[in-house]
XYZ file of N, CA and C in Angstrom:
630
model
N 66.219 -91.601 -12.748
C 65.912 -92.857 -11.857
C 64.111 -93.300 -11.658
N 63.631 -92.908 -11.309
C 62.526 -92.537 -11.192
C 61.792 -92.045 -12.322
N 62.178 -91.154 -12.810
C 60.820 -91.492 -14.695
C 62.078 -92.698 -15.716
N 62.887 -92.580 -15.338
C 63.932 -94.593 -16.241
C 62.176 -95.291 -16.138
N 62.221 -95.634 -15.002
C 61.371 -96.959 -14.279
C 60.186 -96.718 -14.898
N 58.980 -95.366 -14.684
C 57.856 -95.247 -15.405
C 57.977 -95.117 -16.433
N 59.017 -94.696 -17.779
C 59.302 -95.318 -18.933
C 59.610 -96.538 -19.455
N 59.836 -97.500 -18.194
C 59.577 -99.068 -19.002
C 58.910 -99.820 -18.488
N 58.636 -99.079 -17.410
C 56.951 -99.159 -17.160
C 55.983 -99.151 -17.608
N 55.405 -98.104 -18.266
C 54.831 -97.950 -19.436
C 54.423 -98.553 -20.552
N 56.301 -98.757 -20.981
C 56.341 -99.267 -22.606
C 55.970 -101.009 -22.170
N 56.364 -101.570 -20.791
C 55.721 -102.578 -20.402
C 54.256 -103.397 -20.132
N 53.240 -102.423 -20.441
C 51.631 -102.279 -19.948
C 51.647 -102.064 -21.150
N 51.764 -100.868 -22.305
C 51.865 -101.200 -23.561
C 51.768 -102.452 -24.249
N 53.189 -103.123 -24.030
C 53.034 -104.182 -25.228
C 52.224 -105.348 -24.592
N 51.472 -105.114 -23.348
C 50.815 -106.349 -23.334
C 49.636 -105.790 -23.444
N 49.201 -104.933 -23.890
C 48.023 -104.623 -23.958
C 46.606 -104.247 -23.299
N 47.139 -104.254 -21.577
C 46.064 -104.585 -20.988
C 45.288 -103.238 -20.719
N 43.681 -102.735 -20.646
C 43.441 -101.697 -20.261
C 43.773 -100.886 -19.489
N 44.948 -101.496 -18.676
C 45.272 -100.552 -17.280
C 46.425 -99.870 -18.341
N 47.282 -100.617 -19.348
C 48.229 -99.797 -19.640
C 47.179 -98.898 -20.207
N 46.183 -98.964 -20.762
C 46.032 -97.320 -21.691
C 45.594 -96.670 -20.631
N 44.758 -97.056 -20.048
C 44.302 -96.004 -18.630
C 45.443 -95.260 -18.161
N 46.317 -95.944 -17.306
C 48.123 -95.747 -16.781
C 48.368 -94.449 -17.719
N 48.940 -94.386 -19.086
C 49.310 -94.138 -19.894
C 47.974 -91.940 -20.328
N 46.776 -92.576 -20.341
C 46.194 -91.029 -20.212
C 46.603 -90.604 -18.744
N 46.233 -91.347 -17.715
C 46.915 -90.555 -16.445
C 48.152 -90.239 -16.731
N 48.927 -90.825 -16.942
C 50.884 -89.578 -16.626
C 50.854 -89.095 -17.865
N 49.104 -88.730 -19.056
C 49.033 -87.750 -20.083
C 48.914 -86.506 -19.161
N 48.140 -86.578 -18.257
C 46.945 -85.598 -17.499
C 47.767 -85.173 -16.210
N 48.398 -86.147 -15.496
C 49.162 -85.915 -13.842
C 50.474 -84.530 -14.319
N 49.258 -83.286 -13.828
C 50.690 -81.573 -14.339
C 49.302 -81.252 -13.294
N 50.316 -79.951 -12.722
C 49.546 -79.501 -11.110
C 48.683 -78.863 -12.041
N 47.461 -78.014 -11.093
C 46.924 -78.044 -11.212
C 45.720 -78.631 -12.145
N 45.686 -79.526 -12.431
C 44.579 -80.899 -13.643
C 43.613 -80.993 -12.389
N 42.678 -81.467 -13.116
C 41.729 -82.368 -12.501
C 42.198 -83.714 -12.321
N 41.920 -83.957 -10.827
C 42.052 -86.003 -10.889
C 40.960 -85.901 -9.871
N 39.608 -85.542 -10.022
C 38.302 -85.865 -9.340
C 37.615 -85.386 -10.658
N 36.324 -86.855 -10.533
C 35.471 -86.202 -11.592
C 33.589 -86.345 -10.247
N 33.748 -85.677 -10.243
C 32.002 -86.025 -9.328
C 30.121 -86.123 -11.316
N 30.141 -87.142 -11.394
C 29.427 -87.093 -12.408
C 27.758 -87.454 -12.113
N 26.684 -86.392 -12.260
C 26.032 -86.062 -12.959
C 24.872 -87.118 -13.559
N 24.657 -88.157 -13.813
C 23.872 -89.228 -14.718
C 22.401 -88.266 -15.058
N 22.534 -87.140 -16.117
C 20.732 -86.974 -16.583
C 20.002 -86.551 -15.775
N 18.319 -87.235 -15.795
C 17.196 -86.827 -15.137
C 17.152 -87.113 -14.029
N 18.389 -88.838 -12.709
C 18.331 -89.127 -12.621
C 18.231 -89.093 -10.920
N 19.321 -87.961 -10.982
C 19.930 -87.141 -10.370
C 21.272 -88.559 -9.707
N 21.483 -89.094 -9.423
C 22.435 -90.074 -9.208
C 23.849 -88.962 -10.154
N 24.639 -89.518 -8.612
C 25.565 -88.971 -8.867
C 26.972 -89.946 -8.510
N 28.325 -90.049 -9.773
C 28.490 -90.851 -9.852
C 30.905 -90.087 -9.150
N 31.648 -90.587 -8.564
C 32.307 -89.568 -8.382
C 33.590 -90.701 -8.575
N 34.264 -90.100 -9.732
C 35.565 -90.830 -10.960
C 36.552 -90.518 -10.123
N 37.881 -91.009 -10.426
C 38.964 -90.014 -9.171
C 40.014 -91.035 -10.709
N 41.483 -89.955 -10.899
C 42.509 -90.416 -11.158
C 42.718 -92.258 -11.307
N 42.727 -91.916 -12.599
C 43.273 -93.963 -13.521
C 41.782 -94.819 -13.479
N 40.625 -94.090 -13.099
C 39.733 -95.484 -12.952
C 39.668 -95.475 -14.691
N 38.550 -96.131 -14.911
C 38.685 -96.463 -17.163
C 37.725 -95.381 -17.011
N 36.823 -95.784 -16.162
C 35.820 -94.064 -16.983
C 36.064 -92.918 -16.263
N 37.313 -92.659 -15.960
C 37.817 -91.488 -15.687
C 38.509 -91.735 -16.739
N 38.405 -91.847 -16.828
C 40.028 -91.840 -18.303
C 38.841 -91.323 -19.916
N 37.847 -92.828 -19.406
C 36.822 -92.452 -21.361
C 36.120 -90.932 -20.940
N 35.571 -90.330 -19.901
C 35.576 -88.938 -19.865
C 36.452 -87.964 -20.173
N 37.758 -88.030 -19.599
C 38.706 -87.130 -20.163
C 39.311 -86.964 -21.317
N 38.489 -88.388 -22.249
C 39.179 -88.958 -23.824
C 38.113 -88.110 -24.211
N 37.245 -88.009 -23.421
C 35.087 -87.739 -24.222
C 34.829 -86.253 -24.086
N 35.510 -85.405 -22.838
C 35.414 -84.030 -22.863
C 36.482 -83.679 -22.595
N 36.977 -84.432 -22.352
C 38.605 -83.109 -22.959
C 38.722 -81.258 -22.260
N 38.744 -82.222 -20.701
C 38.901 -80.427 -19.849
C 39.924 -79.840 -19.786
N 41.056 -80.145 -20.729
C 42.608 -78.885 -20.365
C 42.048 -78.212 -21.894
N 41.585 -78.946 -22.251
C 41.240 -78.232 -23.767
C 40.164 -76.691 -23.738
N 41.188 -75.104 -23.937
C 40.020 -73.687 -23.767
C 39.231 -73.350 -25.024
N 39.211 -74.361 -26.370
C 38.686 -73.117 -27.746
C 37.410 -73.580 -27.811
N 36.809 -72.845 -28.464
C 35.715 -73.184 -28.322
C 35.330 -73.129 -30.211
N 33.596 -73.746 -30.036
C 33.496 -73.706 -31.490
C 31.664 -72.897 -32.086
N 31.752 -72.093 -32.875
C 30.475 -72.029 -32.927
C 29.148 -72.884 -32.740
N 27.993 -72.656 -32.388
C 27.183 -73.220 -32.403
C 26.083 -72.559 -33.110
N 24.390 -72.768 -32.334
C 23.362 -72.342 -33.300
C 23.334 -71.260 -32.753
N 22.598 -70.615 -32.468
C 22.150 -69.659 -31.633
C 21.067 -70.133 -30.684
N 20.247 -70.580 -31.217
C 19.110 -71.888 -30.400
C 19.803 -72.196 -29.335
N 21.162 -72.812 -28.861
C 21.803 -73.252 -27.800
C 22.400 -72.416 -27.392
N 22.793 -71.098 -27.474
C 23.440 -70.538 -27.071
C 22.447 -69.680 -25.694
N 21.324 -69.602 -25.922
C 20.482 -68.743 -25.041
C 19.287 -70.171 -24.521
N 20.060 -71.543 -24.160
C 19.431 -72.486 -24.106
C 19.065 -73.713 -23.911
N 18.344 -73.228 -25.392
C 17.502 -74.317 -26.133
C 18.431 -74.950 -26.714
N 19.557 -75.789 -26.196
C 20.113 -76.536 -26.477
C 19.387 -78.803 -26.843
N 19.853 -79.897 -27.010
C 19.677 -80.910 -26.805
C 19.866 -81.631 -24.968
N 19.067 -82.536 -25.431
C 18.881 -82.578 -24.013
C 20.249 -83.168 -23.173
N 20.112 -82.705 -22.245
C 21.727 -83.051 -21.338
C 21.615 -84.590 -20.785
N 22.317 -84.670 -21.378
C 23.193 -86.346 -21.138
C 23.473 -86.440 -19.353
N 24.226 -85.919 -19.718
C 25.533 -85.786 -18.282
C 25.746 -84.846 -17.530
N 26.351 -84.584 -16.199
C 26.855 -83.431 -16.317
C 28.574 -83.618 -15.562
N 29.509 -83.321 -15.591
C 30.729 -83.095 -14.935
C 31.252 -82.804 -14.297
N 31.254 -82.507 -13.170
C 32.176 -81.320 -12.365
C 33.247 -81.965 -12.111
N 34.091 -81.343 -12.875
C 35.845 -81.673 -12.120
C 36.642 -81.139 -11.683
N 37.050 -82.283 -10.367
C 38.092 -81.565 -9.555
C 38.938 -81.143 -8.986
N 39.691 -80.760 -8.392
C 41.293 -81.650 -7.534
C 40.849 -80.963 -6.233
N 42.154 -82.454 -5.654
C 41.411 -82.817 -4.163
C 43.019 -82.142 -3.790
N 43.288 -81.749 -2.710
C 44.615 -81.788 -1.906
C 45.069 -80.332 -1.672
N 43.900 -80.052 -1.996
C 43.903 -78.592 -1.787
C 43.523 -77.879 -0.381
N 43.404 -76.117 -0.547
C 43.135 -75.540 1.002
C 43.875 -75.962 2.284
N 42.139 -76.218 2.854
C 42.729 -76.263 4.557
C 42.906 -75.528 5.466
N 43.946 -75.745 6.323
C 43.870 -74.939 7.982
C 44.578 -74.201 7.356
N 44.801 -72.873 7.580
C 43.727 -71.777 8.092
C 42.834 -71.589 7.539
N 42.227 -71.448 5.919
C 41.728 -70.785 5.125
C 40.419 -71.955 5.607
N 40.334 -73.299 5.732
C 38.992 -73.891 6.193
C 39.306 -74.077 7.593
N 38.283 -75.185 8.183
C 38.377 -76.334 8.733
C 38.831 -77.943 9.331
N 39.126 -78.124 7.711
C 39.734 -78.836 7.512
C 41.319 -79.118 7.281
N 41.833 -79.919 7.854
C 43.039 -80.410 7.430
C 43.902 -79.548 6.119
N 45.068 -79.439 6.106
C 45.360 -78.877 5.608
C 45.675 -79.689 4.206
N 45.303 -79.482 3.178
C 45.090 -80.225 2.290
C 43.886 -81.275 1.319
N 43.454 -81.036 2.799
C 41.823 -81.359 2.384
C 40.638 -80.764 2.130
N 40.681 -79.404 0.840
C 39.319 -79.565 0.712
C 39.631 -79.488 -0.965
N 38.566 -79.612 -1.431
C 38.841 -80.080 -3.032
C 38.445 -78.350 -3.917
N 39.013 -78.144 -4.903
C 38.924 -77.069 -6.043
C 37.627 -77.664 -7.222
N 37.067 -76.783 -7.440
C 36.468 -77.180 -8.029
C 37.016 -76.430 -9.561
N 37.338 -77.244 -10.646
C 37.976 -76.852 -11.344
C 36.894 -76.239 -12.817
N 35.951 -77.648 -13.345
C 35.229 -76.841 -14.060
C 34.545 -77.635 -14.286
N 33.145 -76.784 -15.314
C 32.054 -78.098 -15.817
C 31.820 -78.361 -16.926
N 31.306 -79.775 -17.196
C 31.369 -80.047 -18.749
C 29.831 -80.710 -19.103
N 28.904 -80.917 -19.673
C 27.877 -81.570 -20.040
C 28.043 -81.828 -21.466
N 27.619 -82.771 -22.081
C 27.321 -83.869 -22.762
C 25.931 -83.772 -23.852
N 25.098 -83.887 -24.797
C 24.422 -83.527 -25.373
C 24.851 -84.507 -26.898
N 23.868 -84.938 -27.458
C 23.725 -85.442 -28.428
C 23.306 -84.569 -29.665
N 23.740 -83.782 -30.592
C 22.636 -83.122 -31.790
C 21.524 -84.290 -32.545
N 20.750 -83.672 -32.760
C 20.358 -84.660 -33.868
C 20.492 -85.242 -35.052
N 22.198 -84.593 -35.415
C 22.604 -84.930 -36.447
C 23.700 -86.538 -35.749
N 23.456 -86.223 -34.523
C 24.052 -87.502 -34.213
C 25.862 -86.849 -33.373
N 25.805 -85.868 -33.701
C 27.076 -85.754 -33.157
C 27.236 -85.198 -32.012
N 28.221 -86.311 -30.950
C 27.973 -85.851 -28.793
C 28.516 -83.762 -29.240
N 28.372 -83.511 -28.530
C 28.833 -82.365 -28.102
C 28.772 -81.773 -27.199
N 30.365 -80.848 -26.082
C 29.983 -80.239 -24.799
C 29.730 -79.436 -24.677
N 29.415 -79.020 -23.796
C 29.244 -77.288 -22.977
C 29.658 -77.149 -21.759
N 30.987 -76.473 -22.007
C 31.634 -76.012 -20.875
C 31.607 -74.339 -20.246
N 32.026 -75.008 -19.242
C 31.570 -73.488 -18.128
C 33.196 -73.680 -17.503
N 34.026 -72.634 -17.969
C 35.676 -72.999 -17.499
C 35.584 -72.618 -15.897
N 34.405 -71.845 -15.571
C 34.759 -70.646 -14.259
C 32.989 -71.108 -13.381
N 32.739 -72.758 -13.453
C 31.311 -72.836 -12.362
C 30.864 -71.478 -11.062
N 31.550 -71.342 -10.281
C 31.718 -70.451 -9.109
C 32.214 -69.246 -9.798
N 32.468 -68.426 -10.533
C 32.103 -67.085 -11.155
C 30.855 -66.987 -12.061
N 29.404 -66.344 -11.877
C 29.272 -65.502 -12.608
C 29.400 -64.931 -13.815
N 29.705 -65.337 -14.959
C 29.714 -64.710 -16.519
C 28.920 -65.452 -17.290
N 29.266 -64.825 -18.861
C 28.663 -65.493 -19.362
C 29.650 -66.578 -20.576
N 30.938 -66.725 -20.114
C 31.701 -67.488 -20.345
C 31.802 -68.489 -20.939
N 30.954 -68.667 -21.987
C 29.944 -70.750 -22.234
C 30.847 -70.580 -23.729
N 31.705 -72.234 -23.824
C 32.272 -72.710 -24.579
C 31.973 -74.047 -25.480
N 31.763 -73.986 -26.500
C 31.419 -75.691 -26.977
C 32.209 -76.106 -27.820
N 32.329 -77.648 -27.683
C 33.572 -78.095 -29.229
C 32.465 -79.123 -28.776
N 33.420 -80.322 -30.237
C 32.194 -81.658 -30.133
C 33.033 -82.896 -30.032
N 32.825 -83.925 -28.880
C 33.160 -85.359 -28.918
C 33.399 -85.891 -29.435
N 34.566 -87.433 -29.918
C 34.437 -87.832 -29.885
C 33.406 -88.901 -30.418
N 33.122 -89.517 -31.248
C 32.149 -90.081 -31.604
C 32.648 -91.825 -30.966
N 33.114 -92.227 -31.207
C 34.113 -93.490 -30.645
C 34.391 -93.515 -29.610
N 34.834 -92.352 -28.714
C 34.578 -91.943 -27.084
C 33.049 -92.696 -26.233
N 32.456 -91.528 -27.194
C 31.180 -91.236 -26.627
C 30.079 -92.926 -27.002
N 30.313 -93.413 -28.035
C 29.717 -94.982 -28.330
C 29.986 -95.549 -26.753
N 31.045 -95.684 -26.579
C 31.819 -96.700 -25.183
C 30.920 -96.361 -24.174
N 30.361 -94.939 -23.174
C 29.613 -94.399 -23.057
C 28.537 -94.869 -22.461
N 28.029 -94.487 -24.717
C 26.181 -93.790 -24.542
C 25.059 -95.239 -24.076
N 25.594 -96.624 -23.415
C 24.260 -96.967 -23.099
C 24.415 -97.234 -21.675
N 25.516 -96.594 -20.900
C 25.762 -96.622 -19.480
C 24.642 -96.158 -18.251
N 23.725 -96.298 -18.918
C 22.159 -95.659 -18.079
C 22.835 -94.701 -16.252
N 24.098 -96.042 -15.700
C 24.656 -94.920 -14.507
C 24.911 -93.174 -14.728
N 25.575 -93.325 -15.521
C 26.180 -92.100 -15.924
C 25.440 -91.338 -16.824
N 24.938 -91.968 -17.992
C 24.028 -90.662 -18.861
C 22.204 -90.700 -18.617
N 21.815 -91.427 -17.199
C 20.488 -91.821 -17.313
C 19.692 -91.905 -18.019
N 18.245 -91.655 -17.967
C 17.430 -92.324 -18.988
C 17.415 -91.452 -20.127
N 18.494 -91.000 -20.462
C 19.193 -90.450 -21.907
C 19.621 -91.702 -22.173
N 20.407 -92.366 -21.623
C 21.242 -93.461 -22.472
C 20.017 -94.535 -23.212
N 18.809 -94.306 -22.764
C 17.966 -95.146 -23.968
C 17.769 -95.362 -25.397
N 17.733 -93.654 -25.126
C 17.298 -93.337 -26.251
C 18.462 -92.890 -27.003
N 19.572 -92.768 -26.506
C 21.102 -93.046 -27.410
C 21.433 -94.195 -28.147
N 21.310 -95.079 -27.870
C 21.255 -96.591 -27.477
C 20.410 -97.001 -28.862
N 18.801 -96.570 -28.660
C 18.382 -96.469 -29.658
C 18.332 -96.777 -31.003
N 18.961 -95.236 -30.894
C 19.247 -94.664 -31.266
C 20.495 -94.711 -32.752
N 21.306 -95.567 -32.016
C 22.612 -96.578 -32.973
C 22.068 -97.870 -33.570
N 22.867 -97.771 -34.925
C 22.413 -98.863 -35.735
C 22.891 -100.487 -34.712
N 21.927 -101.172 -35.050
C 22.898 -102.478 -34.722
C 23.218 -103.322 -35.225
N 25.218 -103.529 -35.772
C 25.561 -103.832 -36.977
C 25.294 -104.933 -37.102
N 24.939 -106.166 -36.019
C 24.802 -107.405 -36.605
C 23.637 -107.156 -37.462
N 22.738 -106.630 -36.782
C 20.906 -106.454 -37.553
C 21.267 -106.105 -39.224
N 22.145 -105.270 -39.262
C 22.869 -104.410 -40.414
C 22.780 -105.782 -41.473
N 23.639 -106.160 -40.570
C 24.646 -107.538 -41.179
C 23.882 -108.807 -41.510
N 22.268 -108.618 -41.002
C 22.052 -110.170 -40.768
C 20.960 -109.900 -41.763
N 20.389 -108.869 -42.477
C 19.740 -108.379 -43.361
C 20.202 -107.705 -44.786
N 21.384 -106.617 -44.725
C 22.270 -107.133 -45.561
C 23.233 -108.118 -47.130
N 22.782 -108.561 -45.823
C 24.026 -110.486 -46.899
C 22.562 -110.882 -48.038
N 21.706 -111.402 -46.700
C 20.051 -112.004 -47.781
C 20.563 -110.752 -48.936
N 19.835 -109.612 -48.740
C 19.810 -109.166 -49.254
C 20.837 -108.468 -51.018
N 22.464 -108.614 -50.222
C 22.977 -108.947 -51.838
C 22.834 -109.948 -52.401
N 22.635 -111.524 -51.706
C 22.294 -112.656 -52.221
C 21.490 -112.503 -53.404
N 19.728 -111.906 -52.914
C 18.996 -112.320 -53.935
C 18.951 -110.360 -55.127
N 20.015 -109.682 -54.386
C 20.001 -108.832 -55.605
C 21.250 -109.544 -56.447
N 22.111 -110.190 -56.220
C 23.049 -110.642 -57.181
C 22.023 -112.030 -58.505
N 21.361 -112.593 -57.411
C 20.740 -113.981 -58.082
C 19.449 -113.082 -59.005
N 18.771 -112.094 -58.449
C 17.831 -111.495 -59.612
C 19.389 -110.813 -60.997
N 20.279 -110.169 -61.288
C 21.323 -109.763 -61.336
C 21.235 -111.049 -62.676
N 22.055 -112.227 -62.080
C 22.170 -112.708 -63.345
C 20.667 -114.073 -63.649
N 19.643 -113.927 -62.888
C 18.166 -114.572 -64.090
C 18.170 -113.370 -64.780
N 18.170 -112.014 -64.907
C 17.932 -110.959 -65.393
C 18.722 -110.680 -67.027
N 19.933 -111.570 -66.641
C 21.175 -111.761 -67.867
C 20.771 -112.791 -68.880
N 20.242 -114.021 -67.801
C 19.749 -114.752 -68.787
C 18.632 -114.924 -69.076
N 17.478 -113.613 -68.887
C 16.864 -113.508 -70.105
C 17.186 -113.263 -70.751
N 17.333 -111.940 -70.731
C 18.119 -110.428 -71.939
C 18.819 -111.769 -72.506
N 19.565 -112.709 -72.456
C 20.997 -113.518 -73.564
C 19.669 -114.143 -74.512
N 18.564 -115.159 -73.647
C 17.918 -115.547 -74.108
C 16.664 -114.886 -75.358
N 15.853 -114.023 -74.656
C 15.231 -113.259 -75.662
C 15.894 -112.746 -76.973
N 17.710 -112.496 -76.713
C 18.621 -111.720 -77.959
C 18.779 -112.653 -78.828
N 18.579 -114.097 -78.119
C 19.000 -115.749 -78.751
C 17.989 -116.195 -80.146
N 18.566 -116.165 -81.338
C 17.689 -116.309 -82.677
C 16.383 -117.641 -82.344
N 16.031 -117.999 -82.821
C 14.442 -118.937 -82.363
C 15.270 -119.865 -83.246
């Protein structure tokens, strides 16, 4: 009965097309045991930390951007492996609440937070967002993994100084402005067409007998 209600509710929200529907759907997708439900976002060079929880829109965006359940890796330049990668825009610590507690710690049962993973996002020279992941940040090892992030999701967050720090300024500046491109493209196209018509008339007139 509970499952049926959830399915019906999801269908109804999706039909409405509300932001809450998308957030709810993504929340259900990762609402499994041992899955992070907390994200601490360190905004680049600002030292500012934002706490996000399951179901919040920014939590969903970061989930889609970083894919914290993904465990694969991709080949990257050796310089990146040695630490000479582009500037980190944000560091995200994924946590799981409702664990531990007494008698392991002095907190109430289920009052601790487990650190699940650390992700760092940066922008490569070609404009591709990348994620540097440490699946066990509490363990001293060299298990670092890399994967590309979806550009569309990255663009949703690119201008957020509260999440990406001062790096968001350079990211926003590097993104072409669609309206500006259109403003210049349309007159240019019109001028090109006019020039093409003019050339045609000149050629025809030159070719016509005197």
